[in-house]
Coordinates of C-alpha atoms in Angstrom, one line a residue:
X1 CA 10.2 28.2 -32.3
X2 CA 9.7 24.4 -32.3
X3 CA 10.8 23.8 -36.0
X4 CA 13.5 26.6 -35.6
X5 CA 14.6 24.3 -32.4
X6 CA 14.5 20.9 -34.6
X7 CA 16.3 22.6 -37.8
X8 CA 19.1 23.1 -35.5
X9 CA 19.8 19.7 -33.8
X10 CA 22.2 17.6 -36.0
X11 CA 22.8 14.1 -36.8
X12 CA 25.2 13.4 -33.6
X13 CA 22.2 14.4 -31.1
X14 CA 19.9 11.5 -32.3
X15 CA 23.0 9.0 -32.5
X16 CA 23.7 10.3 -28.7
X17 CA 20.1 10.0 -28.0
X18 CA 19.2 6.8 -29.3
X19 CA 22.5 4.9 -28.4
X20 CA 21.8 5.9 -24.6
X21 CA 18.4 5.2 -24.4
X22 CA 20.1 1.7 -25.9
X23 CA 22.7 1.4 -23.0
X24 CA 19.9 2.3 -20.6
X25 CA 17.5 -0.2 -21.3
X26 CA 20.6 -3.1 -22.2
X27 CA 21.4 -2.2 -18.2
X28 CA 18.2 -2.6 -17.1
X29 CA 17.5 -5.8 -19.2
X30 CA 20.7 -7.4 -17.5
X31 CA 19.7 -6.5 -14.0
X32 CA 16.3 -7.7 -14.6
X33 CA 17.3 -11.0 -16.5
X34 CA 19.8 -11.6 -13.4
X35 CA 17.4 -11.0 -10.5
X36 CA 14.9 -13.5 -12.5
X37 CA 17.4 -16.5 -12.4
X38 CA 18.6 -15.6 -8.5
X39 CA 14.8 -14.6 -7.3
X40 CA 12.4 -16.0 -9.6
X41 CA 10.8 -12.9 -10.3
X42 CA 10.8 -9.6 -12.2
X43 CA 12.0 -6.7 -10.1
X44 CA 10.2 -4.5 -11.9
X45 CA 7.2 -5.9 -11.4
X46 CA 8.1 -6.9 -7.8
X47 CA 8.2 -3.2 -6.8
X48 CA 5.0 -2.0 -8.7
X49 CA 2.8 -4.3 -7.4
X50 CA 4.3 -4.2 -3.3
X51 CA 5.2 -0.2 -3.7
X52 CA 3.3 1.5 -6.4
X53 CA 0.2 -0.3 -6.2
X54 CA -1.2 1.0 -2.9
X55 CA -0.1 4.2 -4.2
X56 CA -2.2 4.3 -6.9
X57 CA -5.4 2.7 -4.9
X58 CA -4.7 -0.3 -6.2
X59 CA -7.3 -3.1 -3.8
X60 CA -6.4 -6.4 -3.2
X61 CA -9.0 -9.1 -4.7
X62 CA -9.2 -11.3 -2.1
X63 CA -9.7 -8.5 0.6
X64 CA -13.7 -9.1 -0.2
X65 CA -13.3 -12.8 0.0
X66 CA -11.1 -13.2 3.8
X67 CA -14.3 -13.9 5.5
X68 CA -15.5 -16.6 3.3
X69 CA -11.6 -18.1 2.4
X70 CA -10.5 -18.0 6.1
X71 CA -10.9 -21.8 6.6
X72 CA -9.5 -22.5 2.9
X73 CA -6.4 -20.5 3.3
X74 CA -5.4 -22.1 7.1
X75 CA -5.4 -25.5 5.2
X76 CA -3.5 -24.6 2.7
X77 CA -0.8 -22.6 4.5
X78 CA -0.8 -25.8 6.8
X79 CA -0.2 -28.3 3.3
X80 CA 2.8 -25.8 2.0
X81 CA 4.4 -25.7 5.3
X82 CA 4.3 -29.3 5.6
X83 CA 5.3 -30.0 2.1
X84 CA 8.3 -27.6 2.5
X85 CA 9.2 -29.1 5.8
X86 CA 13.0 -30.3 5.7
X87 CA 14.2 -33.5 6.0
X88 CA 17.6 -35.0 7.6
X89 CA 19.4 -36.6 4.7
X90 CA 20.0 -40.1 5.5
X91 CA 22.7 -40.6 2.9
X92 CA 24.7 -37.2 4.0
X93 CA 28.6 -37.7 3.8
X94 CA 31.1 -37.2 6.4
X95 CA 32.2 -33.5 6.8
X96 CA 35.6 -33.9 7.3
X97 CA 36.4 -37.0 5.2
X98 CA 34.3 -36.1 2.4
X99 CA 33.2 -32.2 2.4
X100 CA 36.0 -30.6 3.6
X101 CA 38.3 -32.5 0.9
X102 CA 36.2 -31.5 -1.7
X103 CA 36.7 -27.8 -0.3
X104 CA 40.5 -28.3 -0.6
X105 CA 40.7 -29.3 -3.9
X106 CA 38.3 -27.2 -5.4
X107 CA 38.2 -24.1 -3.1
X108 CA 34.4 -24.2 -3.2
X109 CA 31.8 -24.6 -0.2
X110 CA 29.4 -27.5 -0.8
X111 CA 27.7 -26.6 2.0
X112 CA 25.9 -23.4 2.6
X113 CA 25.1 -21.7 6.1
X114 CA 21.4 -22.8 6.0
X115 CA 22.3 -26.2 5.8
X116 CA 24.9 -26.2 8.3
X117 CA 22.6 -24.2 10.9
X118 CA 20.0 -26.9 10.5
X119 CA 22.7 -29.4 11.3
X120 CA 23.9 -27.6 14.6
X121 CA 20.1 -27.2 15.5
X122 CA 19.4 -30.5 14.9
X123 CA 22.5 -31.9 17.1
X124 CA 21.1 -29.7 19.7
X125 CA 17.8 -31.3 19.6
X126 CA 19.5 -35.0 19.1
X127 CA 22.4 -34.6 22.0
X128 CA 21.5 -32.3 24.6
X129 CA 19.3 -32.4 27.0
X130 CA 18.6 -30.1 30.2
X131 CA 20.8 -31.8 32.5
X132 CA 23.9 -31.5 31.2
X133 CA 25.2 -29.0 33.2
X134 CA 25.3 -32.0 35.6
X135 CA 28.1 -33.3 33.9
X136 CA 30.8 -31.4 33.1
X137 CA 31.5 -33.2 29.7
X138 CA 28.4 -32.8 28.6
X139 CA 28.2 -29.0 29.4
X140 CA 30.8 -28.2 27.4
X141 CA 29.6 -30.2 24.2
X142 CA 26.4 -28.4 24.3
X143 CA 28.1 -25.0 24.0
X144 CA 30.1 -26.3 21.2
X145 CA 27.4 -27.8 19.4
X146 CA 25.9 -24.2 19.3
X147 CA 29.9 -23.0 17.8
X148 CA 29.7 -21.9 14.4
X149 CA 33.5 -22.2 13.9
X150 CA 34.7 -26.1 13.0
X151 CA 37.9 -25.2 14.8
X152 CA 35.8 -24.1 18.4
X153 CA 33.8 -26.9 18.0
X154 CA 37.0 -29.8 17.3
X155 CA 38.9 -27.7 20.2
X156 CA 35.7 -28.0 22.7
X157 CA 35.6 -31.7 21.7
X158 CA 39.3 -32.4 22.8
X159 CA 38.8 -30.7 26.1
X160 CA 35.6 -32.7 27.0
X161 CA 37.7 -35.5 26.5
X162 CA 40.6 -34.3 28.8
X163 CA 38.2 -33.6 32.0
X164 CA 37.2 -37.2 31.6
X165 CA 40.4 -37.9 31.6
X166 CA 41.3 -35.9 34.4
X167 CA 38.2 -36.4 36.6
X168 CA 39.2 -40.7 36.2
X169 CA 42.8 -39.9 37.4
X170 CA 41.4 -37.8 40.6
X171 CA 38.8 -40.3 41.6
X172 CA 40.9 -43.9 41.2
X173 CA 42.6 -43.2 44.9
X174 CA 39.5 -42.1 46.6
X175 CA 37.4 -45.5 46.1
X176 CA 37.8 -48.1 48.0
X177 CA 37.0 -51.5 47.5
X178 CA 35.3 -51.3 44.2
X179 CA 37.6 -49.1 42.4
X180 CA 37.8 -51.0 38.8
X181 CA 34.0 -51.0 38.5
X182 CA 33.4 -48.0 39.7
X183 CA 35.9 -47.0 36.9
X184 CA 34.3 -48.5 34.1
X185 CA 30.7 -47.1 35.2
X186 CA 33.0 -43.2 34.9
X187 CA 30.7 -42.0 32.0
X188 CA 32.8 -40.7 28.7
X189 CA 31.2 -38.3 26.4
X190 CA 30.4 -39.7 23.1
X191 CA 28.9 -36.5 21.9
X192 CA 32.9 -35.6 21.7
X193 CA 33.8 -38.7 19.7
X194 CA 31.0 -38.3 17.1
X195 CA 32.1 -34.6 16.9
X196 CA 35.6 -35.3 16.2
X197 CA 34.5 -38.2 13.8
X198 CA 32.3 -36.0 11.8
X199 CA 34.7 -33.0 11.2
X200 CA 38.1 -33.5 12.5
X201 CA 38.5 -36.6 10.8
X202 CA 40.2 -36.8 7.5
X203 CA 39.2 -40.3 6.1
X204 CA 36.9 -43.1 6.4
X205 CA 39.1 -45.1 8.2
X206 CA 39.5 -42.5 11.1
X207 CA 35.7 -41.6 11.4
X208 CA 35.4 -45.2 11.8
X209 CA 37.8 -45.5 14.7
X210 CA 36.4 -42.6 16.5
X211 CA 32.9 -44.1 16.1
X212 CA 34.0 -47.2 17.7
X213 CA 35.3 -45.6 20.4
X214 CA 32.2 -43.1 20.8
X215 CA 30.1 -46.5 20.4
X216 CA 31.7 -48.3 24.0
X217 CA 30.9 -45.0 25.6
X218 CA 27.5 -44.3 24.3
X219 CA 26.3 -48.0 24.8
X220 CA 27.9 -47.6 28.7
X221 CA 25.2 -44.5 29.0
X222 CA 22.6 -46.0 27.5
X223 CA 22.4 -49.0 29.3
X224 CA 23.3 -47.0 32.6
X225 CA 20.0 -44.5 31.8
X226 CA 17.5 -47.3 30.7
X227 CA 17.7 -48.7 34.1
X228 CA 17.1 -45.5 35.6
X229 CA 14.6 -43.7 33.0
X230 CA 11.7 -44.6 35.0
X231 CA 13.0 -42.6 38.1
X232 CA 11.5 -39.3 37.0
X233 CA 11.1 -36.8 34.0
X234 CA 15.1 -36.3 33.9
X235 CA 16.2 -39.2 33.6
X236 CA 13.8 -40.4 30.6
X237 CA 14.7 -37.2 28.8
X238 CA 18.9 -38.6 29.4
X239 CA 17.8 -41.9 27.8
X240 CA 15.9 -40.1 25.0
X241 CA 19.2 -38.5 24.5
X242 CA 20.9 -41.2 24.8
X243 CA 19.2 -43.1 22.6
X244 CA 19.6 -40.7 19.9
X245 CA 23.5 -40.8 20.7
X246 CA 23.6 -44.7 20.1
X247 CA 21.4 -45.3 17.4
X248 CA 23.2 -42.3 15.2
X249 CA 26.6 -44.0 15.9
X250 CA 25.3 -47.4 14.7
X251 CA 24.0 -46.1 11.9
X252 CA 27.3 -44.4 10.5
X253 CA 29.2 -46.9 11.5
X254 CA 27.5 -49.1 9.1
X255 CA 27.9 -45.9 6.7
X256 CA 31.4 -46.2 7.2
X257 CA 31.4 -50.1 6.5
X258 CA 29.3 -49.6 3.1
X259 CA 32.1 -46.9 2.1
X260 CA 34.9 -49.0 2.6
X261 CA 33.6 -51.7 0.8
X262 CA 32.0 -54.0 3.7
X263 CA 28.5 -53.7 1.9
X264 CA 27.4 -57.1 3.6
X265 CA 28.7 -56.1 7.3
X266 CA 26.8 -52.9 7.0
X267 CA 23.4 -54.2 5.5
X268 CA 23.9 -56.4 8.7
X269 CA 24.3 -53.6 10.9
X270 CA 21.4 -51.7 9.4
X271 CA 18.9 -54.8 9.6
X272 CA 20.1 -55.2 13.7
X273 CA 19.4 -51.6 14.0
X274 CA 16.2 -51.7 12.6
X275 CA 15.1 -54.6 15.0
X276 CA 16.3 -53.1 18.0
X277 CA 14.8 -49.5 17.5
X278 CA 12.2 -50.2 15.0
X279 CA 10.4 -47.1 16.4
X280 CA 12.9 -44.6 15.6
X281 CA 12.0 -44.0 11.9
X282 CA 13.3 -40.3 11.8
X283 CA 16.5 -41.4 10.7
X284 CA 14.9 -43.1 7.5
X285 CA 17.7 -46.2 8.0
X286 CA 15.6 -47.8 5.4
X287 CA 17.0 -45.5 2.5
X288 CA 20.5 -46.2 3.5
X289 CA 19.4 -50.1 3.6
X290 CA 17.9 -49.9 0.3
X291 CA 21.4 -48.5 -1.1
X292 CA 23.0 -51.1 0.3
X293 CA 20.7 -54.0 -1.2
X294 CA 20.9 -52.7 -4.6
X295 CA 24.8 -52.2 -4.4
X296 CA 25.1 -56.2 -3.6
X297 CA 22.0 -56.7 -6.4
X298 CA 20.0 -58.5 -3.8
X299 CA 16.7 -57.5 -5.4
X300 CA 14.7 -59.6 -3.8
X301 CA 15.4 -58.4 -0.3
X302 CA 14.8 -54.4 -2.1
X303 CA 11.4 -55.8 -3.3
X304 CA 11.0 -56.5 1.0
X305 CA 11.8 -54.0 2.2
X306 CA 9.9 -51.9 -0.3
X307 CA 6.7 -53.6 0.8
X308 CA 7.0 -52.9 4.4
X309 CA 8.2 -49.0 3.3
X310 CA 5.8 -47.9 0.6
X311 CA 2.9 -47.7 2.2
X312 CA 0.0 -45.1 1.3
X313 CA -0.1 -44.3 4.6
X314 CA 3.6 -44.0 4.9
X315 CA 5.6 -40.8 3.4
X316 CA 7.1 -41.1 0.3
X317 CA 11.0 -40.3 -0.7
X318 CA 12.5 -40.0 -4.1
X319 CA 14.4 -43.5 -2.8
X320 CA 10.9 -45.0 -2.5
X321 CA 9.4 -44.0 -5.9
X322 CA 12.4 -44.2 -8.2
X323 CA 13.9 -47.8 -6.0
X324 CA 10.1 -49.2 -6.7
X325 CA 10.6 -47.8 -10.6
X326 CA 13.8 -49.5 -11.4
X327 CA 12.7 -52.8 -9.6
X328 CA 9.8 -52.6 -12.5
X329 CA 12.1 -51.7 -15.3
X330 CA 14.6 -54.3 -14.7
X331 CA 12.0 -57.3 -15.7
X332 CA 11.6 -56.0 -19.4
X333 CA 14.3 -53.3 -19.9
X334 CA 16.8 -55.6 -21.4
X335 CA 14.2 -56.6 -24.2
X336 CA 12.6 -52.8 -24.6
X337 CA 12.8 -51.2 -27.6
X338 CA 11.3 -48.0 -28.6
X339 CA 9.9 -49.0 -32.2
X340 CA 8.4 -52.2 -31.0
X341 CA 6.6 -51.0 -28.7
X342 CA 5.2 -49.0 -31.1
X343 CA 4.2 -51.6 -33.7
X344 CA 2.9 -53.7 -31.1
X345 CA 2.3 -51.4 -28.3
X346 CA 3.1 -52.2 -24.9
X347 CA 2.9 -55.5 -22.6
X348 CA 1.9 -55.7 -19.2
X349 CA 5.2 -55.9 -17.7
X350 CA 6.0 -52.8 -19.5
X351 CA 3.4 -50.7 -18.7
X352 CA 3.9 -51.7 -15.3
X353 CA 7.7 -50.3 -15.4
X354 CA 6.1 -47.2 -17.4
X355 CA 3.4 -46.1 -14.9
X356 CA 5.9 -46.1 -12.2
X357 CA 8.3 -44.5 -14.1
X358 CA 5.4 -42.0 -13.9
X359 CA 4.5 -42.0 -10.7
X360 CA 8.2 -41.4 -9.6
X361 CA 8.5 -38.5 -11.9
X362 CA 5.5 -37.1 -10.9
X363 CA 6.9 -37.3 -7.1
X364 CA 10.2 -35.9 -8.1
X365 CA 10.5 -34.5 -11.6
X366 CA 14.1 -33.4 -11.2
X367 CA 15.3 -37.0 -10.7
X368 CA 15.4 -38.1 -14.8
X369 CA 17.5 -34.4 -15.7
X370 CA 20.6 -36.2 -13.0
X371 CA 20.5 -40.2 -14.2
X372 CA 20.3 -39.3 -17.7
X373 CA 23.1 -37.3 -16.4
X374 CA 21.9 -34.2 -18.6
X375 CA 22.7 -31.9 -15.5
X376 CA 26.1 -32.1 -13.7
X377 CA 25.8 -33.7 -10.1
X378 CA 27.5 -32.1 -6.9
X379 CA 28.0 -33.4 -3.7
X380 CA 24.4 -33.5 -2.0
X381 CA 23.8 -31.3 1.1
X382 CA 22.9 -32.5 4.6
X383 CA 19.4 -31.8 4.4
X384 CA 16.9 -32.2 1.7
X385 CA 13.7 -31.4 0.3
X386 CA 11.2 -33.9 -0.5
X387 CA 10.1 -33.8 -4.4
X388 CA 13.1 -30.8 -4.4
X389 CA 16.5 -30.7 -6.7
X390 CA 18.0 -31.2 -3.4
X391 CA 16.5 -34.8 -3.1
X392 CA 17.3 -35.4 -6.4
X393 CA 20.8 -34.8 -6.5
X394 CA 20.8 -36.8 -2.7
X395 CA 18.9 -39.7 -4.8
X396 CA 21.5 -39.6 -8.3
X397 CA 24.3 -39.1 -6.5
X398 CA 24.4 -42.8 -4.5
X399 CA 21.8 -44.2 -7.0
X400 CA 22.7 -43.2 -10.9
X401 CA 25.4 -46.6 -10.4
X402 CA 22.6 -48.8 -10.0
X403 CA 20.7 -47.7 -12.6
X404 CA 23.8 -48.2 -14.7
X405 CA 23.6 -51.5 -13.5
X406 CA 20.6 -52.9 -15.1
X407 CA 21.0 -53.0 -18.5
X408 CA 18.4 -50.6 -20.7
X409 CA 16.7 -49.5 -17.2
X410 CA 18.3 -45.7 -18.7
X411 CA 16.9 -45.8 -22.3
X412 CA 13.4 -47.1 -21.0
X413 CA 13.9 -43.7 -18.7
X414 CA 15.0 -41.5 -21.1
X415 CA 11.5 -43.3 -23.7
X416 CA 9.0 -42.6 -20.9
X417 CA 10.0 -39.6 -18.3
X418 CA 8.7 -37.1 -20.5
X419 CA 4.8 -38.6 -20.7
X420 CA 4.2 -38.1 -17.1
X421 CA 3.6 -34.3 -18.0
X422 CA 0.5 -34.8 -20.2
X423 CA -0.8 -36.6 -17.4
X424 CA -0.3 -33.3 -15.3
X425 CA -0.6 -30.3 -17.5
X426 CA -1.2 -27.8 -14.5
X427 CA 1.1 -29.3 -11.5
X428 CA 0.4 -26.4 -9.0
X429 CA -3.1 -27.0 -9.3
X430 CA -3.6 -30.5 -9.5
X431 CA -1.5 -33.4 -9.2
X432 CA -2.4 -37.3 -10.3
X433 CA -1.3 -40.0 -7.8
X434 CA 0.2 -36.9 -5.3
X435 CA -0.7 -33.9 -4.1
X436 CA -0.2 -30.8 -6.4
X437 CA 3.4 -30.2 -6.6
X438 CA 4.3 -27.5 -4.2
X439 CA 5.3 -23.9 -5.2
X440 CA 8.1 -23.5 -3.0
X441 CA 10.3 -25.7 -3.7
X442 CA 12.6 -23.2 -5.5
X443 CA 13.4 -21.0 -2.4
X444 CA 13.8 -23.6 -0.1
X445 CA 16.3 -25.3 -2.3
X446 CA 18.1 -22.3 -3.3
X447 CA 19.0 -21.9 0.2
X448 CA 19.9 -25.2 0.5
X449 CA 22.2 -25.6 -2.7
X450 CA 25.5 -23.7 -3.3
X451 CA 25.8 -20.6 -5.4
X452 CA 27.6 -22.4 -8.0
X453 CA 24.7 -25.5 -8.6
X454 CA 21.8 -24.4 -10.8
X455 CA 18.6 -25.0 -9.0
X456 CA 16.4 -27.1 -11.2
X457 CA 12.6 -25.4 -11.2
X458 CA 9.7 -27.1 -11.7
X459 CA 7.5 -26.4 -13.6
X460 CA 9.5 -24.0 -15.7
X461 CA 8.6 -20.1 -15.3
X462 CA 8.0 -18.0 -18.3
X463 CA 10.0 -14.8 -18.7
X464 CA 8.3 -11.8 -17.5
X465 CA 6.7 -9.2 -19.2
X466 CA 8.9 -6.3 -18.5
X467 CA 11.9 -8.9 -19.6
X468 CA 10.5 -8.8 -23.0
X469 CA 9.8 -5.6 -23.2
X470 CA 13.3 -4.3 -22.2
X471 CA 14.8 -7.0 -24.1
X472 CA 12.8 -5.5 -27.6
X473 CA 13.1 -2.1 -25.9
X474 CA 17.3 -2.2 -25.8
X475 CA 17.1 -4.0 -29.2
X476 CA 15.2 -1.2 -30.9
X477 CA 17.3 2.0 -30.0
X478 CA 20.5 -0.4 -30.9
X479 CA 19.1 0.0 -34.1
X480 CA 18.0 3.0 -34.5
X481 CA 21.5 4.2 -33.0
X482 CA 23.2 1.9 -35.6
X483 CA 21.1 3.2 -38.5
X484 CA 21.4 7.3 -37.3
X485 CA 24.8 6.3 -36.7
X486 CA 25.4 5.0 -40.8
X487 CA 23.1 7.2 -42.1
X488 CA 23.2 10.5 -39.7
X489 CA 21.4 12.9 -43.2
X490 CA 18.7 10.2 -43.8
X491 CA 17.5 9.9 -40.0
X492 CA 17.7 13.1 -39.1
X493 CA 15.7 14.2 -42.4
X494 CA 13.2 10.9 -40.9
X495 CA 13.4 11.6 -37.3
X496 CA 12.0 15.9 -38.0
X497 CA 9.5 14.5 -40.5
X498 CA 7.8 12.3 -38.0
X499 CA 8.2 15.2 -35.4
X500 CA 6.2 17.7 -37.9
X501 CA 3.6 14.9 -38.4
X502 CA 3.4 14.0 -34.8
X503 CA 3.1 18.2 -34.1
X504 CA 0.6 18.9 -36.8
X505 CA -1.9 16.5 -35.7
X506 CA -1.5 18.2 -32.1
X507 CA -2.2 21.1 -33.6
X508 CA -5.2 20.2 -36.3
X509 CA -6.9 18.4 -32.9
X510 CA -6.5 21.2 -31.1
X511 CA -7.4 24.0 -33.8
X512 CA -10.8 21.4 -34.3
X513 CA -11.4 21.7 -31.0
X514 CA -11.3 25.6 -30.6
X515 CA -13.4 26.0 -33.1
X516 CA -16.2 24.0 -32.7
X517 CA -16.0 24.8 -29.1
X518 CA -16.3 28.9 -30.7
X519 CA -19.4 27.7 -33.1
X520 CA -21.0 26.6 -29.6
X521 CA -20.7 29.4 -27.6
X522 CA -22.2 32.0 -31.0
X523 CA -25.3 29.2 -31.6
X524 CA -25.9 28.3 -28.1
X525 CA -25.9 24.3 -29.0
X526 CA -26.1 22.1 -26.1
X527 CA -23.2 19.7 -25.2
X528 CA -22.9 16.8 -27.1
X529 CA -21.0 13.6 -27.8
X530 CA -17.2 14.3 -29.6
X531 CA -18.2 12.2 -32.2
X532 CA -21.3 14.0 -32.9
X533 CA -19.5 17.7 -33.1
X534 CA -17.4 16.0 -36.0
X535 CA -20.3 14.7 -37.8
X536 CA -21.4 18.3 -37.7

């Protein structure tokens, strides 16, 4: 019945059959090969080992092994979650003047919602404080600062302003005496200035104005709650606050300077900034002072500030490592050439600049990919992963000019970058002058980035397995469909042969066995190994 089943089938059934087996496994390769680049992983194997696994009794390894990896598992969780931590970045553009332009010319989002929600929660954190409902002002900025639509928030900001408006007109004919300074002690809200600066703003030159005018009222408040912060719990959380309020306008004002070409007014404002709140490091001012040093070439005042900044002790930035690296390179860059070096090997100086070229790759190894401009830039996000692409494209995008600056600092980059990974063959298991380079770097940035940026990975994943072996899966029926499909009386007359072969083994391994399991049973021989019945 079999071969009168096979004798009938004809040429189109195994160009039907194998060209669909071809379009089912070309489907599944393309879904496979895209979840890899969005996700990082196979889905295939994804499934098996969450879903089918524990079906099949699979046990996990380390089950045996919780007892005695308890202590070594805490530490660890702690290290990733503090090496993924995100950072504020101190070189993040103006919303309105800068993002939202790039939106309107390009009709793409630079910003994603991750980023954006860590920027409302961290205004919360920055600019509230619990009594705000006190003022009326106040309590209406902290609801917008929670408002996920830009228009909300820029509408809330202009109606803070107009009950301070309001509230000054009603109280001018109720004072008596003292009615000018008890005007100019009527607290504004500088919250709604920096809000309206940030988004509403269309240039520079307005976010600068609006800062100004958020900087009379926010110095009025903090001067007003330092005298009183010592009066109880409340009042030293308002001058927290308002702390936070002033030294975040002083420090984009002096962003706004360096943008509109006042580099040496705004490396002034930074260094005042620094003196008078030298405790408030979250900011990282430093990073945007840096900038500024290198964009007036005053290397000598980097090389300062760098001493006081990069500190073991300290935590390190991509600004840090790669500022410290180009310092290095500039003194022999100029005179570096590849094939001397390899006559004569290298100097002092230049294995100086070459080690920490080194060390900054090691820190951040997506850096190199963004100055050497092999990967496009885009505009970098308002927060950033340390030793991430995010920090990377933060670091290129205000720094690749200043490495263009100093002549050969590039080709002594492109010479050396590569060495620092036979220094660090296995970076999630060890590192050299860090810690092991953190595994998730890739998901955190991926959330950061937009959809349109591809996210540089480090190190670089190999395909999976079940990527191969769809990909050599879907190329095999193609050609088997292509060959039944040129030569439909020459497959078909393969395709039965193999059948009969594949059949008449079944059936001469069977018939073997029925028969020797027949000799058995008439001379009563005791079980024995397969392999011995066939030696019989």
């Amino acid at each position: 019945s079999v071969s009168m089943f096979l004798n009938t089938l004809t040429p189109k059934f195994y160009v039907a059959l194998t060209g669909t087996s071809s379009l089912i496994s070309g489907l599944i390769l393309i879904f496979e090969w895209w979840y890899f680049r969005k996700y990082g992983t196979s889905f295939i194997e994804q499934v098996s080992v969450s879903h089918l696994r524990p079906l099949l009794g699979g046990v996990d390894n380390n089950s045996s092994n919780n007892s005695n990896s308890s202590n070594g598992d805490s530490d660890s969780n702690r290290q990733s979650v503090s090496e993924c931590k995100v950072w504020r970045n101190p070189l993040n553009l103006f919303r309105g003047a800068e993002y939202n332009r790039y939106t309107w010319v390009t009709g793409r989002e630079p910003l994603t919602y991750y980023d954006m929600n860590l920027s409302a929660q961290d205004h919360q954190t920055f600019f509230t404080c619990d009594s705000d409902h006190l003022r009326p002002a106040d309590a209406i900025m902290q609801k917008a600062w929670r408002e996920r639509n830009p228009q909300a928030r820029i509408s809330a900001a202009h109606e803070a302003l107009e009950i301070n408006e309001i509230r000054s007109r009603v109280e001018v004919p109720l004072i008596a005496s003292s009615t000018i300074w008890e005007i100019k002690l009527l607290p504004k809200c500088a919250t709604a200035y920096i809000l309206l600066a940030e988004e509403e703003a269309t240039t520079i030159a307005e976010a600068e104005k609006l800062f100004k005018q958020a900087l009379k009222a926010g110095d009025g408040c903090y001067r007003r709650s330092q005298q009183l912060q010592h009066h109880g719990s409340q009042y030293e959380a308002q001058h927290r606050r308002d702390t936070n309020v002033l030294v975040y306008i002083k420090r984009r004002l002096a962003m706004c300077a360096r943008r509109l070409g006042r580099t040496r007014e705004a490396v002034k404002m930074m260094r005042d900034l620094m003196k008078e709140f030298p405790l408030l490091s979250m900011f990282n001012i430093h990073e945007n002072l840096l900038e500024a040093l290198l964009e007036l070439q005053a290397y000598a005042d980097v090389q300062a500030v760098l001493a006081k900044y990069d500190d073991i002790s300290l935590p390190k930035s991509a600004t840090i490592c790669y500022t410290a690296a180009l310092l290095k390179a500039r003194a022999v860059s100029d005179k570096f050439s590849p094939e001397a070096a390899s006559r004569r090997g290298l100097s002092t100086a230049e294995m100086n600049a070459v080690e920490a070229i080194h060390r900054a790759v090691e820190f951040n190894p997506h850096v190199p990919k963004y100055l050497l401009e092999m990967k496009s830039l885009i505009l970098p996000p308002e927060h950033i992963l340390k030793r991430g692409d995010s920090e990377a494209i933060a670091y290129a995008f205000f720094h690749l000019a200043h490495w263009k600056r100093v002549e050969g600092a590039l080709n002594l980059l492109h010479c050396t970058w590569e060495g620092t990974f036979r220094m660090i063959p296995y970076p999630l298991e060890k590192g050299h002058l860090f810690y092991p380079y953190p595994i998730c770097t890739e998901t955190a940035d991926r959330e950061l980035l937009p959809s349109f940026h591809e996210v540089s990975v480090y190190p670089k994943k190999e395909l999976p397995f079940f990527i191969l072996f769809t990909a050599g899966l879907c190329s095999f029926t193609a050609m088997l469909a292509l060959l039944t499909h040129q030569f439909p009386e020459l497959m078909g007359v393969f395709a039965k042969a193999m059948i009969d072969i594949f059949w008449s083994a079944e059936f001469r391994d069977w018939n073997c066995k029925s028969i020797l399991m027949h000799v058995e049973d008439e001379l009563e021989i005791p079980p024995a190994p397969q392999s011995q019945h066939f030696q019989n």
